[in-house]
CSV table of C-alpha atoms in Angstrom, one decimal:
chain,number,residue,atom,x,y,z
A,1353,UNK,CA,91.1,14.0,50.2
A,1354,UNK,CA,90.5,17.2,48.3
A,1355,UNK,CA,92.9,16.2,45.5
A,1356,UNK,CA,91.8,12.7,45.3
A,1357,UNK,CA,90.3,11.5,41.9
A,1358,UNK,CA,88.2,9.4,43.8
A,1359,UNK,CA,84.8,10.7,43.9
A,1360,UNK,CA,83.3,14.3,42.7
A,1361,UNK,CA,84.6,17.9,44.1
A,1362,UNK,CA,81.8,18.1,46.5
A,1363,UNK,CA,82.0,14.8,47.8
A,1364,UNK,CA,86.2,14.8,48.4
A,1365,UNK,CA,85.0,18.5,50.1
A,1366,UNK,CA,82.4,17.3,52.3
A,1367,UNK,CA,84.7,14.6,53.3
A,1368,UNK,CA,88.0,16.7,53.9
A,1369,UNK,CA,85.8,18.9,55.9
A,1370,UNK,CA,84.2,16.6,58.0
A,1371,UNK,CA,86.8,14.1,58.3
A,1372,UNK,CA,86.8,13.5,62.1
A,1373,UNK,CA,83.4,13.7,62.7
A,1374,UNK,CA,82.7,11.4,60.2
A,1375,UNK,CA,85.8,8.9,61.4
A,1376,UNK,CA,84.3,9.6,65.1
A,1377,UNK,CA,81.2,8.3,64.1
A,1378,UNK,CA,82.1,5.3,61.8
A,1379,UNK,CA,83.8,4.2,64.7
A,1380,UNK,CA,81.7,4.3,67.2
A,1381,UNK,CA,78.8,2.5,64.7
A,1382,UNK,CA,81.9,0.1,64.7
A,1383,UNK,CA,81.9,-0.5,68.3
A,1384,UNK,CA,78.3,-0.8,69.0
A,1385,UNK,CA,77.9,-3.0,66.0
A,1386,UNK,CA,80.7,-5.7,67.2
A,1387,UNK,CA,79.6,-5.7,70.6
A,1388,UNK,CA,77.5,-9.0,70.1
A,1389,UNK,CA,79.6,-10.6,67.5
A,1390,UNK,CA,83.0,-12.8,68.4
A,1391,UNK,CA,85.1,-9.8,67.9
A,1392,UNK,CA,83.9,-8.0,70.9
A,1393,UNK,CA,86.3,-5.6,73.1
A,1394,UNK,CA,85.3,-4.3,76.0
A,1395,UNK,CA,84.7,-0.7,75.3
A,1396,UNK,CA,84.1,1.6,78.6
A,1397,UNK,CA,81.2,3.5,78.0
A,1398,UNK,CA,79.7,6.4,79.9
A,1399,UNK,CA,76.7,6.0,81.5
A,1400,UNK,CA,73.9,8.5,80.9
A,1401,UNK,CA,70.6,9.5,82.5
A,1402,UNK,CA,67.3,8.3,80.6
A,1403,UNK,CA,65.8,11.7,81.3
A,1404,UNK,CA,67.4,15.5,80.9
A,1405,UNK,CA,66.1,16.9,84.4
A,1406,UNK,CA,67.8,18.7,87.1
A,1407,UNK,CA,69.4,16.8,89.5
A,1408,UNK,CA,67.6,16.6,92.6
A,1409,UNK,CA,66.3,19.5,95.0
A,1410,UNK,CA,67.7,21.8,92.6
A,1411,UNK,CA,65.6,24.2,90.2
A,1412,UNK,CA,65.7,24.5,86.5
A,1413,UNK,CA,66.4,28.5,87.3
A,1414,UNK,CA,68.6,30.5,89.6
A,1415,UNK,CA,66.5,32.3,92.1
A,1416,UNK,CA,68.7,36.2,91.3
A,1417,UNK,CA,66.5,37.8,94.0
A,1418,UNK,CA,69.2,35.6,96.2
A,1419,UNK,CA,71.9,37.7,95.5
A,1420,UNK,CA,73.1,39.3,98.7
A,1421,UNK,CA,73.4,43.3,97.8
A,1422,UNK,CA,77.2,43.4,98.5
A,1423,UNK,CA,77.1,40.8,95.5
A,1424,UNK,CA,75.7,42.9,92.6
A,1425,UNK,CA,77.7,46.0,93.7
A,1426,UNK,CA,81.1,43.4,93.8
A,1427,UNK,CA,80.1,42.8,90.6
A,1428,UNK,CA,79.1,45.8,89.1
A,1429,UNK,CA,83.4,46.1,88.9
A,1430,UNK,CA,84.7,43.2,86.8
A,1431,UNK,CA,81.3,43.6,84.4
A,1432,UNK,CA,82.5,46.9,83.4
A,1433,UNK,CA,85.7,46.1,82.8
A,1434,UNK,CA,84.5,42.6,80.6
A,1435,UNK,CA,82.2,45.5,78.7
A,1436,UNK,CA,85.1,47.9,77.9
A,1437,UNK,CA,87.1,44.8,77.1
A,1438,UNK,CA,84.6,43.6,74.6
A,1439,UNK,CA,83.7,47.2,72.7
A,1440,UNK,CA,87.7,47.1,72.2
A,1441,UNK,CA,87.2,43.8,70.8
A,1442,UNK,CA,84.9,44.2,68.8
A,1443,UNK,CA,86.3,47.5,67.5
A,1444,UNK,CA,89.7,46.4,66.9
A,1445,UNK,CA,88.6,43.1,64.9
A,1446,UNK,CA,86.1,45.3,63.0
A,1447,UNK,CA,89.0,47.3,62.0
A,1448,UNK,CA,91.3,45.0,61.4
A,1449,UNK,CA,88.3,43.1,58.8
A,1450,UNK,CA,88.0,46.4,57.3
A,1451,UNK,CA,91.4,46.8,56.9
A,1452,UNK,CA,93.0,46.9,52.6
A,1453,UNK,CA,95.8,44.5,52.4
């Protein structure tokens, strides 16, 4: 689309860009568009609740006074090792972007 002569640079950008999203959503607009007309297909769709809630019985937050002791010193292990593992990350990529080529 970029080298098209079709529309304007911006446009043939935004669209080269944005390609599937945009064919995703045409689509779909398709779909729910034909659904009453002659040249309905049966389309499984998911269904969705009407409402964003919990399910039931459950709370919105995790109650972390819960944690059994053994837990948080079990975990105290693999959460330093995930923090060394990020500081190398984040040290080597900050290198590496630094980097002269």
């Amino acid at each position: 689309a970029r080298s098209w002569g079709l529309f304007n640079a911006t446009a043939r950008e935004v669209l080269a860009s944005y390609a599937v999203p945009l064919s995703m959503l045409i689509w779909t607009l398709v779909s729910v568009l034909a659904r009453d007309t002659s040249l309905a297909v049966d389309v499984p769709r998911i269904r969705v609740a009407e409402a964003f809630a919990p399910t039931t019985s459950r709370p919105w937050l995790v109650d972390l006074g819960g944690c059994p002791l053994g837990g948080i010193f079990a975990a105290i292990v693999p959460a330093f090792v995930l923090t060394v593992l990020f500081f190398f990350d984040h040290n080597v990529s900050s290198l590496m972007a630094q980097a002269s080529k």
